[in-house]
Amino acid sequence: MAAERDVVIEHPNRDKASSKSTKAVVILLLLASAALVVIVTVGGWDATAGAQFVSLAFAAIYLAMAFYVAQWNRGVLPVSAALAMILGIFAAVSAPGWFDRDATGYTDPAMGADMLGLLTAVIIPVQVLLIAFAMRGFQQAWNIEVERLADGTTRVMPS
């Protein structure tokens, strides 16, 4: 039992500057994505024809994933990349619709349709960046653990 207290678990890949910067960028991109989705959803609430729940669910999931990435949870990175692909497709399909709302018969959104179209178009490159950085973070192996014993020796734990 005394030997177990002399063991310190270290995560060497989390100490690297590249891992820390990737983590920060992924968190920033998740938060930016959630904010953009909420702004577009609230700004176009009357014009989104029942898609509000899906949009708010995306924002809530992105916020939860940002929390887990902040805790060095590597498992949510591929999930965030997959959801970013889906959201990017949704944004690519819906962005032209915001710009085409100048015809008669369309409901006027609370925010200008051109501004909502621009914000929706901005979501696309943010999702592409999120995919790239999430996959980069996944490749950095944040989960590797090293046991450092009291005598200075180390053991790499299998992941």
JSON list of C-alpha atoms in Angstrom, two decimals:
[
{"chain": "A", "resi": 1, "resn": "MET", "atom": "CA", "xyz": [0.00, 0.00, 0.00]},
{"chain": "A", "resi": 2, "resn": "ALA", "atom": "CA", "xyz": [2.82, 2.38, 0.75]},
{"chain": "A", "resi": 3, "resn": "ALA", "atom": "CA", "xyz": [4.23, 1.68, -2.70]},
{"chain": "A", "resi": 4, "resn": "GLU", "atom": "CA", "xyz": [1.00, 2.84, -4.36]},
{"chain": "A", "resi": 5, "resn": "ARG", "atom": "CA", "xyz": [1.25, 6.23, -2.63]},
{"chain": "A", "resi": 6, "resn": "ASP", "atom": "CA", "xyz": [4.70, 6.72, -4.09]},
{"chain": "A", "resi": 7, "resn": "VAL", "atom": "CA", "xyz": [3.36, 6.51, -7.65]},
{"chain": "A", "resi": 8, "resn": "VAL", "atom": "CA", "xyz": [2.61, 9.73, -9.52]},
{"chain": "A", "resi": 9, "resn": "ILE", "atom": "CA", "xyz": [0.61, 9.57, -12.76]},
{"chain": "A", "resi": 10, "resn": "GLU", "atom": "CA", "xyz": [1.80, 12.02, -15.41]},
{"chain": "A", "resi": 11, "resn": "HIS", "atom": "CA", "xyz": [0.43, 12.85, -18.85]},
{"chain": "A", "resi": 12, "resn": "PRO", "atom": "CA", "xyz": [3.50, 13.96, -20.84]},
{"chain": "A", "resi": 13, "resn": "ASN", "atom": "CA", "xyz": [1.60, 14.81, -24.02]},
{"chain": "A", "resi": 14, "resn": "ARG", "atom": "CA", "xyz": [-0.58, 17.30, -22.16]},
{"chain": "A", "resi": 15, "resn": "ASP", "atom": "CA", "xyz": [2.47, 19.32, -21.14]},
{"chain": "A", "resi": 16, "resn": "LYS", "atom": "CA", "xyz": [3.50, 20.05, -24.73]},
{"chain": "A", "resi": 17, "resn": "ALA", "atom": "CA", "xyz": [2.84, 23.56, -26.05]},
{"chain": "A", "resi": 18, "resn": "SER", "atom": "CA", "xyz": [1.26, 22.13, -29.19]},
{"chain": "A", "resi": 19, "resn": "SER", "atom": "CA", "xyz": [-1.25, 20.13, -27.14]},
{"chain": "A", "resi": 20, "resn": "LYS", "atom": "CA", "xyz": [-2.14, 23.12, -24.99]},
{"chain": "A", "resi": 21, "resn": "SER", "atom": "CA", "xyz": [-2.63, 25.37, -28.02]},
{"chain": "A", "resi": 22, "resn": "THR", "atom": "CA", "xyz": [-4.69, 22.75, -29.84]},
{"chain": "A", "resi": 23, "resn": "LYS", "atom": "CA", "xyz": [-6.89, 22.33, -26.79]},
{"chain": "A", "resi": 24, "resn": "ALA", "atom": "CA", "xyz": [-7.39, 26.11, -26.54]},
{"chain": "A", "resi": 25, "resn": "VAL", "atom": "CA", "xyz": [-8.23, 26.42, -30.25]},
{"chain": "A", "resi": 26, "resn": "VAL", "atom": "CA", "xyz": [-10.72, 23.53, -30.12]},
{"chain": "A", "resi": 27, "resn": "ILE", "atom": "CA", "xyz": [-12.45, 25.10, -27.10]},
{"chain": "A", "resi": 28, "resn": "LEU", "atom": "CA", "xyz": [-12.54, 28.49, -28.82]},
{"chain": "A", "resi": 29, "resn": "LEU", "atom": "CA", "xyz": [-13.98, 26.98, -32.02]},
{"chain": "A", "resi": 30, "resn": "LEU", "atom": "CA", "xyz": [-16.63, 25.04, -30.08]},
{"chain": "A", "resi": 31, "resn": "LEU", "atom": "CA", "xyz": [-17.67, 28.18, -28.19]},
{"chain": "A", "resi": 32, "resn": "ALA", "atom": "CA", "xyz": [-17.67, 30.29, -31.36]},
{"chain": "A", "resi": 33, "resn": "SER", "atom": "CA", "xyz": [-19.78, 27.68, -33.14]},
{"chain": "A", "resi": 34, "resn": "ALA", "atom": "CA", "xyz": [-22.29, 27.57, -30.30]},
{"chain": "A", "resi": 35, "resn": "ALA", "atom": "CA", "xyz": [-22.49, 31.38, -30.22]},
{"chain": "A", "resi": 36, "resn": "LEU", "atom": "CA", "xyz": [-22.99, 31.64, -33.99]},
{"chain": "A", "resi": 37, "resn": "VAL", "atom": "CA", "xyz": [-25.71, 28.99, -33.95]},
{"chain": "A", "resi": 38, "resn": "VAL", "atom": "CA", "xyz": [-27.53, 30.72, -31.09]},
{"chain": "A", "resi": 39, "resn": "ILE", "atom": "CA", "xyz": [-27.30, 34.14, -32.78]},
{"chain": "A", "resi": 40, "resn": "VAL", "atom": "CA", "xyz": [-28.65, 32.78, -36.08]},
{"chain": "A", "resi": 41, "resn": "THR", "atom": "CA", "xyz": [-31.39, 30.84, -34.28]},
{"chain": "A", "resi": 42, "resn": "VAL", "atom": "CA", "xyz": [-32.54, 33.76, -32.14]},
{"chain": "A", "resi": 43, "resn": "GLY", "atom": "CA", "xyz": [-32.15, 36.28, -34.97]},
{"chain": "A", "resi": 44, "resn": "GLY", "atom": "CA", "xyz": [-34.21, 34.18, -37.35]},
{"chain": "A", "resi": 45, "resn": "TRP", "atom": "CA", "xyz": [-36.57, 32.60, -34.80]},
{"chain": "A", "resi": 46, "resn": "ASP", "atom": "CA", "xyz": [-39.80, 33.33, -36.69]},
{"chain": "A", "resi": 47, "resn": "ALA", "atom": "CA", "xyz": [-38.32, 32.33, -40.05]},
{"chain": "A", "resi": 48, "resn": "THR", "atom": "CA", "xyz": [-36.68, 29.01, -39.14]},
{"chain": "A", "resi": 49, "resn": "ALA", "atom": "CA", "xyz": [-39.86, 26.91, -39.40]},
{"chain": "A", "resi": 50, "resn": "GLY", "atom": "CA", "xyz": [-39.41, 24.55, -36.47]},
{"chain": "A", "resi": 51, "resn": "ALA", "atom": "CA", "xyz": [-35.66, 24.04, -36.65]},
{"chain": "A", "resi": 52, "resn": "GLN", "atom": "CA", "xyz": [-35.06, 25.96, -33.43]},
{"chain": "A", "resi": 53, "resn": "PHE", "atom": "CA", "xyz": [-34.81, 22.81, -31.30]},
{"chain": "A", "resi": 54, "resn": "VAL", "atom": "CA", "xyz": [-32.14, 21.27, -33.53]},
{"chain": "A", "resi": 55, "resn": "SER", "atom": "CA", "xyz": [-30.12, 24.48, -33.54]},
{"chain": "A", "resi": 56, "resn": "LEU", "atom": "CA", "xyz": [-30.30, 24.92, -29.78]},
{"chain": "A", "resi": 57, "resn": "ALA", "atom": "CA", "xyz": [-29.42, 21.23, -29.29]},
{"chain": "A", "resi": 58, "resn": "PHE", "atom": "CA", "xyz": [-26.29, 21.73, -31.43]},
{"chain": "A", "resi": 59, "resn": "ALA", "atom": "CA", "xyz": [-25.31, 24.74, -29.31]},
{"chain": "A", "resi": 60, "resn": "ALA", "atom": "CA", "xyz": [-25.87, 22.87, -26.04]},
{"chain": "A", "resi": 61, "resn": "ILE", "atom": "CA", "xyz": [-23.90, 19.85, -27.23]},
{"chain": "A", "resi": 62, "resn": "TYR", "atom": "CA", "xyz": [-21.04, 22.08, -28.38]},
{"chain": "A", "resi": 63, "resn": "LEU", "atom": "CA", "xyz": [-20.95, 23.79, -24.97]},
{"chain": "A", "resi": 64, "resn": "ALA", "atom": "CA", "xyz": [-20.83, 20.41, -23.22]},
{"chain": "A", "resi": 65, "resn": "MET", "atom": "CA", "xyz": [-18.03, 19.25, -25.53]},
{"chain": "A", "resi": 66, "resn": "ALA", "atom": "CA", "xyz": [-16.07, 22.44, -24.81]},
{"chain": "A", "resi": 67, "resn": "PHE", "atom": "CA", "xyz": [-16.32, 21.61, -21.10]},
{"chain": "A", "resi": 68, "resn": "TYR", "atom": "CA", "xyz": [-15.01, 18.08, -21.67]},
{"chain": "A", "resi": 69, "resn": "VAL", "atom": "CA", "xyz": [-12.18, 19.22, -23.92]},
{"chain": "A", "resi": 70, "resn": "ALA", "atom": "CA", "xyz": [-11.18, 21.67, -21.17]},
{"chain": "A", "resi": 71, "resn": "GLN", "atom": "CA", "xyz": [-10.88, 18.59, -18.91]},
{"chain": "A", "resi": 72, "resn": "TRP", "atom": "CA", "xyz": [-8.50, 16.98, -21.46]},
{"chain": "A", "resi": 73, "resn": "ASN", "atom": "CA", "xyz": [-11.14, 14.45, -22.54]},
{"chain": "A", "resi": 74, "resn": "ARG", "atom": "CA", "xyz": [-9.86, 13.18, -25.86]},
{"chain": "A", "resi": 75, "resn": "GLY", "atom": "CA", "xyz": [-12.93, 11.05, -26.59]},
{"chain": "A", "resi": 76, "resn": "VAL", "atom": "CA", "xyz": [-15.18, 13.96, -27.57]},
{"chain": "A", "resi": 77, "resn": "LEU", "atom": "CA", "xyz": [-12.81, 15.17, -30.29]},
{"chain": "A", "resi": 78, "resn": "PRO", "atom": "CA", "xyz": [-13.96, 12.74, -33.02]},
{"chain": "A", "resi": 79, "resn": "VAL", "atom": "CA", "xyz": [-17.57, 13.35, -32.00]},
{"chain": "A", "resi": 80, "resn": "SER", "atom": "CA", "xyz": [-17.07, 17.10, -32.32]},
{"chain": "A", "resi": 81, "resn": "ALA", "atom": "CA", "xyz": [-15.52, 16.60, -35.76]},
{"chain": "A", "resi": 82, "resn": "ALA", "atom": "CA", "xyz": [-18.48, 14.49, -36.88]},
{"chain": "A", "resi": 83, "resn": "LEU", "atom": "CA", "xyz": [-21.00, 17.02, -35.59]},
{"chain": "A", "resi": 84, "resn": "ALA", "atom": "CA", "xyz": [-19.01, 19.81, -37.24]},
{"chain": "A", "resi": 85, "resn": "MET", "atom": "CA", "xyz": [-19.40, 18.02, -40.58]},
{"chain": "A", "resi": 86, "resn": "ILE", "atom": "CA", "xyz": [-23.16, 17.81, -40.08]},
{"chain": "A", "resi": 87, "resn": "LEU", "atom": "CA", "xyz": [-23.47, 21.44, -38.96]},
{"chain": "A", "resi": 88, "resn": "GLY", "atom": "CA", "xyz": [-21.26, 22.57, -41.83]},
{"chain": "A", "resi": 89, "resn": "ILE", "atom": "CA", "xyz": [-23.55, 20.81, -44.29]},
{"chain": "A", "resi": 90, "resn": "PHE", "atom": "CA", "xyz": [-26.63, 22.37, -42.66]},
{"chain": "A", "resi": 91, "resn": "ALA", "atom": "CA", "xyz": [-25.02, 25.81, -42.88]},
{"chain": "A", "resi": 92, "resn": "ALA", "atom": "CA", "xyz": [-23.97, 25.32, -46.52]},
{"chain": "A", "resi": 93, "resn": "VAL", "atom": "CA", "xyz": [-27.50, 24.33, -47.46]},
{"chain": "A", "resi": 94, "resn": "SER", "atom": "CA", "xyz": [-29.24, 27.10, -45.50]},
{"chain": "A", "resi": 95, "resn": "ALA", "atom": "CA", "xyz": [-26.95, 30.09, -46.13]},
{"chain": "A", "resi": 96, "resn": "PRO", "atom": "CA", "xyz": [-28.24, 30.80, -49.66]},
{"chain": "A", "resi": 97, "resn": "GLY", "atom": "CA", "xyz": [-31.80, 30.73, -48.35]},
{"chain": "A", "resi": 98, "resn": "TRP", "atom": "CA", "xyz": [-31.13, 33.67, -46.06]},
{"chain": "A", "resi": 99, "resn": "PHE", "atom": "CA", "xyz": [-29.83, 35.74, -48.97]},
{"chain": "A", "resi": 100, "resn": "ASP", "atom": "CA", "xyz": [-32.88, 34.88, -51.12]},
{"chain": "A", "resi": 101, "resn": "ARG", "atom": "CA", "xyz": [-35.44, 36.22, -48.63]},
{"chain": "A", "resi": 102, "resn": "ASP", "atom": "CA", "xyz": [-36.02, 39.49, -50.51]},
{"chain": "A", "resi": 103, "resn": "ALA", "atom": "CA", "xyz": [-38.91, 37.98, -52.49]},
{"chain": "A", "resi": 104, "resn": "THR", "atom": "CA", "xyz": [-42.52, 38.44, -51.44]},
{"chain": "A", "resi": 105, "resn": "GLY", "atom": "CA", "xyz": [-44.15, 35.90, -49.15]},
{"chain": "A", "resi": 106, "resn": "TYR", "atom": "CA", "xyz": [-41.19, 35.38, -46.81]},
{"chain": "A", "resi": 107, "resn": "THR", "atom": "CA", "xyz": [-41.38, 36.13, -43.08]},
{"chain": "A", "resi": 108, "resn": "ASP", "atom": "CA", "xyz": [-39.02, 38.91, -42.06]},
{"chain": "A", "resi": 109, "resn": "PRO", "atom": "CA", "xyz": [-36.60, 37.69, -39.38]},
{"chain": "A", "resi": 110, "resn": "ALA", "atom": "CA", "xyz": [-35.83, 39.77, -36.29]},
{"chain": "A", "resi": 111, "resn": "MET", "atom": "CA", "xyz": [-32.28, 40.30, -37.54]},
{"chain": "A", "resi": 112, "resn": "GLY", "atom": "CA", "xyz": [-31.61, 41.25, -41.15]},
{"chain": "A", "resi": 113, "resn": "ALA", "atom": "CA", "xyz": [-31.72, 38.30, -43.54]},
{"chain": "A", "resi": 114, "resn": "ASP", "atom": "CA", "xyz": [-28.43, 39.34, -45.15]},
{"chain": "A", "resi": 115, "resn": "MET", "atom": "CA", "xyz": [-26.73, 39.43, -41.72]},
{"chain": "A", "resi": 116, "resn": "LEU", "atom": "CA", "xyz": [-28.15, 36.00, -40.87]},
{"chain": "A", "resi": 117, "resn": "GLY", "atom": "CA", "xyz": [-26.91, 34.71, -44.23]},
{"chain": "A", "resi": 118, "resn": "LEU", "atom": "CA", "xyz": [-23.45, 36.08, -43.55]},
{"chain": "A", "resi": 119, "resn": "LEU", "atom": "CA", "xyz": [-23.33, 34.56, -40.06]},
{"chain": "A", "resi": 120, "resn": "THR", "atom": "CA", "xyz": [-24.55, 31.25, -41.45]},
{"chain": "A", "resi": 121, "resn": "ALA", "atom": "CA", "xyz": [-21.84, 31.38, -44.12]},
{"chain": "A", "resi": 122, "resn": "VAL", "atom": "CA", "xyz": [-19.24, 32.09, -41.41]},
{"chain": "A", "resi": 123, "resn": "ILE", "atom": "CA", "xyz": [-20.29, 28.88, -39.64]},
{"chain": "A", "resi": 124, "resn": "ILE", "atom": "CA", "xyz": [-18.93, 26.84, -42.57]},
{"chain": "A", "resi": 125, "resn": "PRO", "atom": "CA", "xyz": [-15.21, 27.73, -42.27]},
{"chain": "A", "resi": 126, "resn": "VAL", "atom": "CA", "xyz": [-15.47, 27.59, -38.47]},
{"chain": "A", "resi": 127, "resn": "GLN", "atom": "CA", "xyz": [-16.66, 23.99, -38.79]},
{"chain": "A", "resi": 128, "resn": "VAL", "atom": "CA", "xyz": [-13.86, 23.13, -41.20]},
{"chain": "A", "resi": 129, "resn": "LEU", "atom": "CA", "xyz": [-11.34, 24.50, -38.71]},
{"chain": "A", "resi": 130, "resn": "LEU", "atom": "CA", "xyz": [-13.03, 22.61, -35.89]},
{"chain": "A", "resi": 131, "resn": "ILE", "atom": "CA", "xyz": [-12.73, 19.35, -37.82]},
{"chain": "A", "resi": 132, "resn": "ALA", "atom": "CA", "xyz": [-9.03, 19.97, -38.52]},
{"chain": "A", "resi": 133, "resn": "PHE", "atom": "CA", "xyz": [-8.09, 20.96, -34.97]},
{"chain": "A", "resi": 134, "resn": "ALA", "atom": "CA", "xyz": [-10.20, 18.24, -33.32]},
{"chain": "A", "resi": 135, "resn": "MET", "atom": "CA", "xyz": [-8.47, 15.60, -35.39]},
{"chain": "A", "resi": 136, "resn": "ARG", "atom": "CA", "xyz": [-5.09, 17.17, -34.65]},
{"chain": "A", "resi": 137, "resn": "GLY", "atom": "CA", "xyz": [-5.89, 16.99, -30.93]},
{"chain": "A", "resi": 138, "resn": "PHE", "atom": "CA", "xyz": [-6.96, 13.38, -31.25]},
{"chain": "A", "resi": 139, "resn": "GLN", "atom": "CA", "xyz": [-3.62, 12.51, -32.87]},
{"chain": "A", "resi": 140, "resn": "GLN", "atom": "CA", "xyz": [-1.69, 14.13, -30.01]},
{"chain": "A", "resi": 141, "resn": "ALA", "atom": "CA", "xyz": [-2.58, 11.25, -27.65]},
{"chain": "A", "resi": 142, "resn": "TRP", "atom": "CA", "xyz": [-3.65, 13.27, -24.62]},
{"chain": "A", "resi": 143, "resn": "ASN", "atom": "CA", "xyz": [-4.56, 9.99, -22.89]},
{"chain": "A", "resi": 144, "resn": "ILE", "atom": "CA", "xyz": [-1.02, 8.56, -22.54]},
{"chain": "A", "resi": 145, "resn": "GLU", "atom": "CA", "xyz": [-0.14, 8.05, -18.88]},
{"chain": "A", "resi": 146, "resn": "VAL", "atom": "CA", "xyz": [3.30, 7.53, -17.36]},
{"chain": "A", "resi": 147, "resn": "GLU", "atom": "CA", "xyz": [3.78, 6.22, -13.83]},
{"chain": "A", "resi": 148, "resn": "ARG", "atom": "CA", "xyz": [6.65, 7.93, -12.06]},
{"chain": "A", "resi": 149, "resn": "LEU", "atom": "CA", "xyz": [7.84, 5.93, -9.06]},
{"chain": "A", "resi": 150, "resn": "ALA", "atom": "CA", "xyz": [9.54, 7.31, -5.96]},
{"chain": "A", "resi": 151, "resn": "ASP", "atom": "CA", "xyz": [12.90, 5.97, -7.08]},
{"chain": "A", "resi": 152, "resn": "GLY", "atom": "CA", "xyz": [12.69, 8.01, -10.31]},
{"chain": "A", "resi": 153, "resn": "THR", "atom": "CA", "xyz": [11.87, 5.17, -12.70]},
{"chain": "A", "resi": 154, "resn": "THR", "atom": "CA", "xyz": [8.92, 5.39, -15.04]},
{"chain": "A", "resi": 155, "resn": "ARG", "atom": "CA", "xyz": [6.41, 2.97, -16.52]},
{"chain": "A", "resi": 156, "resn": "VAL", "atom": "CA", "xyz": [4.22, 3.75, -19.50]},
{"chain": "A", "resi": 157, "resn": "MET", "atom": "CA", "xyz": [0.63, 2.67, -18.93]},
{"chain": "A", "resi": 158, "resn": "PRO", "atom": "CA", "xyz": [-1.20, 1.10, -21.88]},
{"chain": "A", "resi": 159, "resn": "SER", "atom": "CA", "xyz": [-4.01, 3.24, -23.22]}
]
